[in-house]
Amino acid sequence: MRSSKMKDGVEKAPHRSLFKAMGYTDVELKKPLIGVVNSANEIIPGHIHLDTISQAVKAGVRMAGATPIEFPVIGVCDGIAMNHTGMKYSLASRELIADSIEVMAMAHPFDGLVLIPNCDKIIPGMIMAALRLNIPSVVVSGGPMLAGRVGNEPVDLISVFEAVGSFKAGKIDETHLKKLEDEACPGCGSCAGMFTANSMNCLSEALGLALPGNGTIPAIHAARIRLAKYAGMRIVELVRQNVRPRDIATKEAFENAIAVDMALGCSTNTVLHVPAIAHEAGIQLDLEIFNEISKRTPHLCSLRPGGPHFLEDLNRAGGIPAVLKELAKRNLVHTDAVTVSGKTIGEITAAVEFINHSIIRPIDDPYHDEGGIAILKGNLAPDGAVVKQSAVAPEMMVRKGRARVFNSEPDAAEAILDGKIKPGDVVVIRYEGPKGGPGMQEMLTPTAAIVGRGLDKEVALITDGRFSGGTRGAAIGHVSPEAAAGGPIALVEDGDEILIDIQEKKLELMVDEKTLAERRSKWQPPKPKIDWGYLARYARLVTSGSKGAVFE
């Protein structure tokens, strides 16, 4: 066993003495030692209950004959960090999470790991660590939040963000805004739609590193506790069989995850995280693979923010196994891919007895013939940009507009909320990429304000930053190269015409090359927005959004 390095033999008597100082017995130390990585804290709604999940995992580990040992990691609540300096730290936290788990699991050689995340960067950070370490691992999340209710209307966090724009536009009063504030997030769990956290929890299941149900069983359901116990039991079996993450997360498994991504209409942040996770497995995923898989994979689920359904609806409809079953009917997934459950994808889908086709459309009657995400390229984004095409109004799929340029997200958000953006504008927010932000902050405030002001069928937004999974509308992010690296987005000026053609996957600045060359000759790299601490180091090391914003 890997843990023998710290507990077996005469030379390890001092080590065992330190374990005994914490109350461990000889019986416990003779068993496999399982690290339980718990991201519980009191600042993220999706994590407030994770101590309960951890206790269930540890019970499962003990039932299977091993010894659980818990340790923590940090986490950022993207919603609370939104629209202030804190959001610059969100994506950057992913690398710290992966690094800290590596440190703990190398300093204390556990035989296996159970990873307990639930939100945004914590999920990919934990999976990146699992693939980097390549010791037996299982992911079990805390599960999604239920939708809130205002009258008969189901609501969620995005309802509140969009209501701010509606209030500023005089469409609702302060009483209604307060009601939404009080009711939109009714309890623990990752926010209720197919936003980044739930996207990644669902994809961890499709990738094979989590048990069936991980992505969709609501946080408050007893089935979530049972799932955590099963995860604790499964890790012990994986240790005994020496089944490791890289045995499961193969190129074919990543293709399965991207196919499910397209069928669900997941967050655009998956285009950052999936390549970053693959990078840790030694697998290079070019952005073009997203377009290739999107082109052949129908969009089967209309989930918030692009549609009316919530994660609890997807769970009742059959969850990720049911989505995989529909995709398998057209051979769009590799059914022989293995999973931590001990079953193949084919065996998991064979066990599906019920699919609610009002939530998960049949493969021959999809919402859209193509998947939820598209990669755009052109002279404005030579290395690519990302849009959630399933959440774009038909009127905005092909559009020309005039640029309104902002060098920071707060400036753009203020202009939108103050009514300074008009129909036909294309809001360009730059110097918010991985290096320029630094940290590539999410842009939920300006995109929600555009929707709230009723401009989502008339105004587009383009940025080298990124968007919340809750964003809808013609919001195009991850423009690469970013402005801080001298990308063409740095050369855009107010009034320039921009062509957006999502159907043809094009993003073009309608300015002649001679003019762009003149602008380029005058361009100077900006001074860093933050030149101290972790973010200064992050900006020096981080790569482009088109490469998953991993470290060089």
Short mmCIF file of N, CA, C and O in Angstrom, two decimals, residues 415-521:
data_model
loop_
_atom_site.label_atom_id
_atom_site.label_comp_id
_atom_site.label_asym_id
_atom_site.label_seq_id
_atom_site.Cartn_x
_atom_site.Cartn_y
_atom_site.Cartn_z
N ALA A 415 -22.14 51.35 -17.25
CA ALA A 415 -22.75 51.93 -18.46
C ALA A 415 -24.06 51.24 -18.82
O ALA A 415 -25.04 51.88 -19.20
N ILE A 416 -24.09 49.91 -18.69
CA ILE A 416 -25.30 49.16 -19.02
C ILE A 416 -26.42 49.50 -18.03
O ILE A 416 -27.55 49.81 -18.43
N LEU A 417 -26.10 49.47 -16.74
CA LEU A 417 -27.11 49.74 -15.72
C LEU A 417 -27.63 51.18 -15.78
O LEU A 417 -28.77 51.46 -15.42
N ASP A 418 -26.77 52.11 -16.26
CA ASP A 418 -27.17 53.51 -16.37
C ASP A 418 -27.89 53.82 -17.68
O ASP A 418 -28.20 54.98 -17.97
N GLY A 419 -28.14 52.78 -18.50
CA GLY A 419 -28.90 52.98 -19.73
C GLY A 419 -28.12 53.61 -20.87
O GLY A 419 -28.72 54.14 -21.82
N LYS A 420 -26.79 53.51 -20.83
CA LYS A 420 -25.96 54.13 -21.87
C LYS A 420 -25.70 53.21 -23.06
O LYS A 420 -25.10 53.62 -24.05
N ILE A 421 -26.12 51.94 -22.96
CA ILE A 421 -25.95 50.99 -24.06
C ILE A 421 -27.27 50.91 -24.81
O ILE A 421 -28.33 50.74 -24.21
N LYS A 422 -27.19 51.01 -26.14
CA LYS A 422 -28.38 51.09 -26.98
C LYS A 422 -28.49 49.89 -27.91
O LYS A 422 -27.49 49.20 -28.17
N PRO A 423 -29.70 49.62 -28.43
CA PRO A 423 -29.85 48.54 -29.41
C PRO A 423 -28.87 48.70 -30.56
O PRO A 423 -28.65 49.81 -31.06
N GLY A 424 -28.26 47.57 -30.95
CA GLY A 424 -27.27 47.58 -32.03
C GLY A 424 -25.84 47.70 -31.55
O GLY A 424 -24.90 47.53 -32.33
N ASP A 425 -25.65 47.96 -30.25
CA ASP A 425 -24.30 48.04 -29.70
C ASP A 425 -23.72 46.64 -29.48
O ASP A 425 -24.45 45.68 -29.21
N VAL A 426 -22.41 46.55 -29.59
CA VAL A 426 -21.66 45.36 -29.18
C VAL A 426 -20.72 45.80 -28.07
O VAL A 426 -19.75 46.53 -28.33
N VAL A 427 -21.02 45.42 -26.85
CA VAL A 427 -20.19 45.80 -25.71
C VAL A 427 -18.91 44.97 -25.75
O VAL A 427 -18.96 43.74 -25.78
N VAL A 428 -17.76 45.64 -25.78
CA VAL A 428 -16.46 44.96 -25.79
C VAL A 428 -15.78 45.25 -24.46
O VAL A 428 -15.49 46.41 -24.13
N ILE A 429 -15.53 44.20 -23.68
CA ILE A 429 -14.85 44.34 -22.39
C ILE A 429 -13.50 43.63 -22.50
O ILE A 429 -13.45 42.42 -22.74
N ARG A 430 -12.44 44.38 -22.36
CA ARG A 430 -11.09 43.80 -22.57
C ARG A 430 -10.19 44.07 -21.35
O ARG A 430 -10.59 44.73 -20.40
N TYR A 431 -8.99 43.49 -21.41
CA TYR A 431 -8.05 43.51 -20.30
C TYR A 431 -8.64 42.83 -19.07
O TYR A 431 -8.38 43.21 -17.93
N GLU A 432 -9.46 41.80 -19.32
CA GLU A 432 -10.03 41.00 -18.24
C GLU A 432 -9.72 39.51 -18.44
O GLU A 432 -10.37 38.66 -17.86
N GLY A 433 -8.72 39.20 -19.27
CA GLY A 433 -8.33 37.81 -19.50
C GLY A 433 -7.52 37.24 -18.36
O GLY A 433 -7.36 37.87 -17.30
N PRO A 434 -6.96 36.04 -18.54
CA PRO A 434 -6.18 35.42 -17.46
C PRO A 434 -5.03 36.31 -16.97
O PRO A 434 -4.84 36.46 -15.76
N LYS A 435 -4.28 36.90 -17.90
CA LYS A 435 -3.17 37.77 -17.52
C LYS A 435 -3.65 39.19 -17.22
O LYS A 435 -3.19 39.83 -16.28
N GLY A 436 -4.57 39.70 -18.02
CA GLY A 436 -4.95 41.10 -17.93
C GLY A 436 -5.84 41.42 -16.76
O GLY A 436 -5.80 42.53 -16.23
N GLY A 437 -6.68 40.49 -16.33
CA GLY A 437 -7.63 40.75 -15.25
C GLY A 437 -6.97 41.25 -13.97
O GLY A 437 -7.37 42.27 -13.44
N PRO A 438 -5.95 40.55 -13.46
CA PRO A 438 -5.68 39.16 -13.80
C PRO A 438 -6.75 38.25 -13.20
O PRO A 438 -7.49 38.65 -12.32
N GLY A 439 -6.84 37.04 -13.74
CA GLY A 439 -7.75 36.06 -13.17
C GLY A 439 -9.00 35.80 -13.97
O GLY A 439 -9.81 34.98 -13.58
N MET A 440 -9.20 36.52 -15.09
CA MET A 440 -10.30 36.20 -16.01
C MET A 440 -11.64 36.14 -15.29
O MET A 440 -12.34 35.14 -15.28
N GLN A 441 -12.01 37.28 -14.69
CA GLN A 441 -13.24 37.27 -13.88
C GLN A 441 -14.49 37.07 -14.72
O GLN A 441 -14.53 37.39 -15.90
N GLU A 442 -15.51 36.51 -14.08
CA GLU A 442 -16.80 36.30 -14.73
C GLU A 442 -17.55 37.61 -14.92
O GLU A 442 -17.36 38.56 -14.17
N MET A 443 -18.43 37.61 -15.92
CA MET A 443 -19.13 38.84 -16.32
C MET A 443 -20.64 38.69 -16.14
O MET A 443 -21.41 39.09 -17.01
N LEU A 444 -21.10 38.13 -15.05
CA LEU A 444 -22.53 37.94 -14.88
C LEU A 444 -23.28 39.25 -14.68
O LEU A 444 -24.41 39.41 -15.15
N THR A 445 -22.66 40.21 -14.01
CA THR A 445 -23.36 41.47 -13.77
C THR A 445 -23.72 42.19 -15.07
O THR A 445 -24.88 42.55 -15.27
N PRO A 446 -22.78 42.41 -15.99
CA PRO A 446 -23.17 43.09 -17.24
C PRO A 446 -24.10 42.27 -18.12
O PRO A 446 -25.03 42.82 -18.72
N THR A 447 -23.90 40.96 -18.21
CA THR A 447 -24.79 40.16 -19.06
C THR A 447 -26.20 40.09 -18.47
O THR A 447 -27.19 40.17 -19.20
N ALA A 448 -26.30 39.95 -17.15
CA ALA A 448 -27.61 39.94 -16.51
C ALA A 448 -28.29 41.30 -16.64
O ALA A 448 -29.52 41.38 -16.80
N ALA A 449 -27.50 42.38 -16.60
CA ALA A 449 -28.07 43.72 -16.76
C ALA A 449 -28.62 43.92 -18.17
O ALA A 449 -29.67 44.54 -18.35
N ILE A 450 -27.93 43.37 -19.17
CA ILE A 450 -28.43 43.45 -20.55
C ILE A 450 -29.78 42.74 -20.66
O ILE A 450 -30.74 43.26 -21.24
N VAL A 451 -29.87 41.55 -20.06
CA VAL A 451 -31.14 40.81 -20.09
C VAL A 451 -32.21 41.56 -19.31
O VAL A 451 -33.35 41.71 -19.76
N GLY A 452 -31.83 42.03 -18.12
CA GLY A 452 -32.79 42.71 -17.26
C GLY A 452 -33.36 43.98 -17.89
O GLY A 452 -34.52 44.33 -17.65
N ARG A 453 -32.56 44.64 -18.72
CA ARG A 453 -33.03 45.85 -19.40
C ARG A 453 -33.74 45.52 -20.71
O ARG A 453 -34.13 46.42 -21.46
N GLY A 454 -33.89 44.23 -21.01
CA GLY A 454 -34.63 43.82 -22.20
C GLY A 454 -33.86 43.98 -23.49
O GLY A 454 -34.46 44.10 -24.57
N LEU A 455 -32.52 43.95 -23.42
CA LEU A 455 -31.68 44.19 -24.59
C LEU A 455 -31.02 42.93 -25.13
O LEU A 455 -30.19 42.99 -26.04
N ASP A 456 -31.38 41.75 -24.60
CA ASP A 456 -30.66 40.53 -24.97
C ASP A 456 -30.91 40.10 -26.41
O ASP A 456 -30.16 39.28 -26.94
N LYS A 457 -31.93 40.67 -27.07
CA LYS A 457 -32.15 40.36 -28.49
C LYS A 457 -31.64 41.48 -29.39
O LYS A 457 -31.88 41.46 -30.61
N GLU A 458 -30.92 42.45 -28.79
CA GLU A 458 -30.45 43.59 -29.56
C GLU A 458 -29.00 43.98 -29.27
O GLU A 458 -28.41 44.75 -30.03
N VAL A 459 -28.42 43.48 -28.19
CA VAL A 459 -27.06 43.86 -27.78
C VAL A 459 -26.24 42.59 -27.53
O VAL A 459 -26.71 41.66 -26.87
N ALA A 460 -25.03 42.57 -28.08
CA ALA A 460 -24.09 41.48 -27.83
C ALA A 460 -22.98 41.95 -26.91
O ALA A 460 -22.77 43.16 -26.73
N LEU A 461 -22.28 41.01 -26.31
CA LEU A 461 -21.15 41.33 -25.45
C LEU A 461 -19.99 40.41 -25.80
O LEU A 461 -20.17 39.20 -25.93
N ILE A 462 -18.82 40.99 -25.97
CA ILE A 462 -17.61 40.25 -26.32
C ILE A 462 -16.52 40.60 -25.31
O ILE A 462 -16.33 41.77 -24.99
N THR A 463 -15.80 39.58 -24.84
CA THR A 463 -14.77 39.84 -23.84
C THR A 463 -13.65 38.81 -23.89
O THR A 463 -13.87 37.66 -24.32
N ASP A 464 -12.47 39.22 -23.42
CA ASP A 464 -11.40 38.24 -23.21
C ASP A 464 -11.48 37.66 -21.80
O ASP A 464 -10.67 36.82 -21.42
N GLY A 465 -12.48 38.12 -21.04
CA GLY A 465 -12.81 37.48 -19.77
C GLY A 465 -13.74 36.32 -20.01
O GLY A 465 -13.80 35.75 -21.11
N ARG A 466 -14.50 35.96 -19.00
CA ARG A 466 -15.38 34.80 -19.13
C ARG A 466 -16.73 35.12 -18.50
O ARG A 466 -16.92 36.20 -17.95
N PHE A 467 -17.65 34.17 -18.61
CA PHE A 467 -19.00 34.37 -18.13
C PHE A 467 -19.36 33.35 -17.08
O PHE A 467 -18.85 32.24 -17.06
N SER A 468 -20.30 33.73 -16.24
CA SER A 468 -20.93 32.77 -15.34
C SER A 468 -21.69 31.74 -16.17
O SER A 468 -22.17 32.05 -17.27
N GLY A 469 -21.83 30.55 -15.63
CA GLY A 469 -22.70 29.57 -16.26
C GLY A 469 -24.14 30.04 -16.31
O GLY A 469 -24.95 29.49 -17.05
N GLY A 470 -24.46 31.08 -15.53
CA GLY A 470 -25.80 31.62 -15.52
C GLY A 470 -26.07 32.66 -16.59
O GLY A 470 -27.17 33.18 -16.70
N THR A 471 -25.04 32.96 -17.39
CA THR A 471 -25.20 33.96 -18.45
C THR A 471 -26.03 33.41 -19.60
O THR A 471 -25.89 32.26 -20.00
N ARG A 472 -26.89 34.26 -20.16
CA ARG A 472 -27.57 33.93 -21.41
C ARG A 472 -27.51 35.14 -22.33
O ARG A 472 -27.20 36.24 -21.90
N GLY A 473 -27.82 34.91 -23.61
CA GLY A 473 -27.73 35.97 -24.60
C GLY A 473 -26.47 35.82 -25.43
O GLY A 473 -25.70 34.86 -25.28
N ALA A 474 -26.26 36.77 -26.34
CA ALA A 474 -25.10 36.72 -27.25
C ALA A 474 -23.87 37.22 -26.50
O ALA A 474 -23.35 38.31 -26.74
N ALA A 475 -23.40 36.41 -25.58
CA ALA A 475 -22.26 36.72 -24.74
C ALA A 475 -21.10 35.83 -25.18
O ALA A 475 -21.15 34.61 -25.02
N ILE A 476 -20.07 36.45 -25.75
CA ILE A 476 -18.95 35.71 -26.34
C ILE A 476 -17.70 35.99 -25.51
O ILE A 476 -17.27 37.14 -25.38
N GLY A 477 -17.15 34.95 -24.92
CA GLY A 477 -16.02 35.11 -24.00
C GLY A 477 -14.79 34.34 -24.42
O GLY A 477 -14.75 33.71 -25.47
N HIS A 478 -13.77 34.44 -23.58
CA HIS A 478 -12.50 33.73 -23.75
C HIS A 478 -11.79 34.17 -25.04
O HIS A 478 -11.03 33.38 -25.63
N VAL A 479 -12.04 35.39 -25.53
CA VAL A 479 -11.41 35.84 -26.78
C VAL A 479 -9.89 35.72 -26.63
O VAL A 479 -9.30 36.29 -25.71
N SER A 480 -9.28 34.99 -27.53
CA SER A 480 -7.84 34.69 -27.46
C SER A 480 -7.17 34.98 -28.80
O SER A 480 -7.74 34.66 -29.84
N PRO A 481 -5.96 35.57 -28.79
CA PRO A 481 -5.21 36.04 -27.62
C PRO A 481 -5.94 37.19 -26.92
O PRO A 481 -6.66 37.95 -27.55
N GLU A 482 -5.70 37.31 -25.62
CA GLU A 482 -6.34 38.37 -24.84
C GLU A 482 -5.67 39.71 -25.10
O GLU A 482 -4.56 39.79 -25.65
N ALA A 483 -6.33 40.78 -24.67
CA ALA A 483 -5.83 42.13 -24.92
C ALA A 483 -4.47 42.37 -24.26
O ALA A 483 -3.58 42.99 -24.86
N ALA A 484 -4.29 41.87 -23.04
CA ALA A 484 -3.04 42.11 -22.33
C ALA A 484 -1.85 41.45 -23.02
O ALA A 484 -0.70 41.87 -22.81
N ALA A 485 -2.12 40.45 -23.84
CA ALA A 485 -1.05 39.78 -24.61
C ALA A 485 -0.93 40.36 -26.01
O ALA A 485 -0.22 39.81 -26.85
N GLY A 486 -1.63 41.47 -26.27
CA GLY A 486 -1.56 42.10 -27.58
C GLY A 486 -2.50 41.52 -28.61
O GLY A 486 -2.32 41.73 -29.81
N GLY A 487 -3.52 40.79 -28.18
CA GLY A 487 -4.48 40.22 -29.11
C GLY A 487 -5.27 41.30 -29.82
O GLY A 487 -5.35 42.45 -29.36
N PRO A 488 -5.89 40.97 -30.95
CA PRO A 488 -6.63 41.97 -31.73
C PRO A 488 -7.73 42.70 -30.96
O PRO A 488 -8.08 43.82 -31.32
N ILE A 489 -8.27 42.08 -29.92
CA ILE A 489 -9.30 42.76 -29.14
C ILE A 489 -8.76 44.05 -28.52
O ILE A 489 -9.53 44.98 -28.23
N ALA A 490 -7.45 44.15 -28.34
CA ALA A 490 -6.84 45.38 -27.82
C ALA A 490 -6.90 46.53 -28.82
O ALA A 490 -6.71 47.69 -28.44
N LEU A 491 -7.15 46.23 -30.08
CA LEU A 491 -7.11 47.24 -31.14
C LEU A 491 -8.49 47.81 -31.49
O LEU A 491 -8.59 48.74 -32.29
N VAL A 492 -9.55 47.25 -30.90
CA VAL A 492 -10.91 47.70 -31.23
C VAL A 492 -11.13 49.11 -30.69
O VAL A 492 -10.70 49.45 -29.58
N GLU A 493 -11.82 49.93 -31.49
CA GLU A 493 -12.16 51.29 -31.06
C GLU A 493 -13.67 51.49 -31.13
O GLU A 493 -14.38 50.80 -31.88
N ASP A 494 -14.17 52.44 -30.33
CA ASP A 494 -15.59 52.76 -30.35
C ASP A 494 -16.07 53.04 -31.76
O ASP A 494 -15.41 53.78 -32.52
N GLY A 495 -17.19 52.44 -32.12
CA GLY A 495 -17.77 52.67 -33.44
C GLY A 495 -17.37 51.66 -34.49
O GLY A 495 -17.99 51.59 -35.56
N ASP A 496 -16.31 50.86 -34.24
CA ASP A 496 -15.93 49.83 -35.19
C ASP A 496 -17.09 48.86 -35.40
O ASP A 496 -17.81 48.52 -34.45
N GLU A 497 -17.23 48.37 -36.62
CA GLU A 497 -18.26 47.37 -36.89
C GLU A 497 -17.72 45.97 -36.61
O GLU A 497 -16.58 45.64 -37.00
N ILE A 498 -18.51 45.17 -35.94
CA ILE A 498 -18.13 43.79 -35.60
C ILE A 498 -19.20 42.86 -36.16
O ILE A 498 -20.40 43.09 -35.99
N LEU A 499 -18.74 41.80 -36.81
CA LEU A 499 -19.64 40.76 -37.33
C LEU A 499 -19.59 39.54 -36.41
O LEU A 499 -18.52 38.99 -36.16
N ILE A 500 -20.75 39.15 -35.93
CA ILE A 500 -20.91 37.91 -35.16
C ILE A 500 -21.74 36.97 -36.00
O ILE A 500 -22.87 37.28 -36.36
N ASP A 501 -21.17 35.82 -36.34
CA ASP A 501 -21.90 34.82 -37.12
C ASP A 501 -21.72 33.47 -36.42
O ASP A 501 -20.77 32.72 -36.71
N ILE A 502 -22.62 33.20 -35.48
CA ILE A 502 -22.50 31.98 -34.68
C ILE A 502 -22.75 30.75 -35.55
O ILE A 502 -22.12 29.70 -35.35
N GLN A 503 -23.62 30.89 -36.53
CA GLN A 503 -23.91 29.76 -37.41
C GLN A 503 -22.68 29.31 -38.17
O GLN A 503 -22.44 28.11 -38.36
N GLU A 504 -21.87 30.27 -38.63
CA GLU A 504 -20.66 29.96 -39.40
C GLU A 504 -19.41 29.96 -38.54
O GLU A 504 -18.30 29.84 -39.04
N LYS A 505 -19.60 30.15 -37.20
CA LYS A 505 -18.50 30.11 -36.23
C LYS A 505 -17.47 31.22 -36.50
O LYS A 505 -16.26 31.01 -36.40
N LYS A 506 -17.95 32.43 -36.83
CA LYS A 506 -17.06 33.55 -37.18
C LYS A 506 -17.22 34.70 -36.19
O LYS A 506 -18.31 35.00 -35.72
N LEU A 507 -16.09 35.38 -35.93
CA LEU A 507 -16.07 36.60 -35.14
C LEU A 507 -15.07 37.55 -35.79
O LEU A 507 -13.86 37.35 -35.69
N GLU A 508 -15.58 38.57 -36.48
CA GLU A 508 -14.73 39.42 -37.32
C GLU A 508 -14.85 40.89 -36.94
O GLU A 508 -15.96 41.41 -36.74
N LEU A 509 -13.71 41.55 -36.86
CA LEU A 509 -13.64 43.00 -36.72
C LEU A 509 -13.56 43.59 -38.12
O LEU A 509 -12.60 43.33 -38.86
N MET A 510 -14.57 44.35 -38.51
CA MET A 510 -14.68 44.84 -39.89
C MET A 510 -13.85 46.11 -40.09
O MET A 510 -14.36 47.18 -40.44
N VAL A 511 -12.56 45.95 -39.89
CA VAL A 511 -11.60 47.04 -40.05
C VAL A 511 -10.46 46.52 -40.91
O VAL A 511 -9.99 45.39 -40.69
N ASP A 512 -10.01 47.31 -41.88
CA ASP A 512 -8.99 46.82 -42.81
C ASP A 512 -7.65 46.63 -42.10
O ASP A 512 -7.36 47.26 -41.08
N GLU A 513 -6.85 45.75 -42.68
CA GLU A 513 -5.59 45.35 -42.07
C GLU A 513 -4.61 46.53 -41.93
O GLU A 513 -3.84 46.60 -40.96
N LYS A 514 -4.63 47.47 -42.88
CA LYS A 514 -3.73 48.63 -42.80
C LYS A 514 -4.03 49.46 -41.55
O LYS A 514 -3.12 49.86 -40.81
N THR A 515 -5.32 49.69 -41.30
CA THR A 515 -5.72 50.45 -40.11
C THR A 515 -5.33 49.70 -38.84
O THR A 515 -4.84 50.29 -37.88
N LEU A 516 -5.56 48.38 -38.84
CA LEU A 516 -5.19 47.58 -37.66
C LEU A 516 -3.68 47.61 -37.42
O LEU A 516 -3.23 47.67 -36.28
N ALA A 517 -2.89 47.59 -38.51
CA ALA A 517 -1.43 47.64 -38.38
C ALA A 517 -1.00 48.96 -37.76
O ALA A 517 -0.08 49.00 -36.92
N GLU A 518 -1.66 50.05 -38.15
CA GLU A 518 -1.33 51.36 -37.58
C GLU A 518 -1.66 51.39 -36.08
O GLU A 518 -0.87 51.90 -35.27
N ARG A 519 -2.81 50.84 -35.74
CA ARG A 519 -3.18 50.79 -34.32
C ARG A 519 -2.22 49.91 -33.54
O ARG A 519 -1.84 50.24 -32.40
N ARG A 520 -1.82 48.79 -34.15
CA ARG A 520 -0.91 47.86 -33.47
C ARG A 520 0.44 48.51 -33.19
O ARG A 520 1.06 48.27 -32.14
N SER A 521 0.91 49.35 -34.10
CA SER A 521 2.21 50.00 -33.93
C SER A 521 2.20 50.98 -32.76
O SER A 521 3.25 51.29 -32.19
#
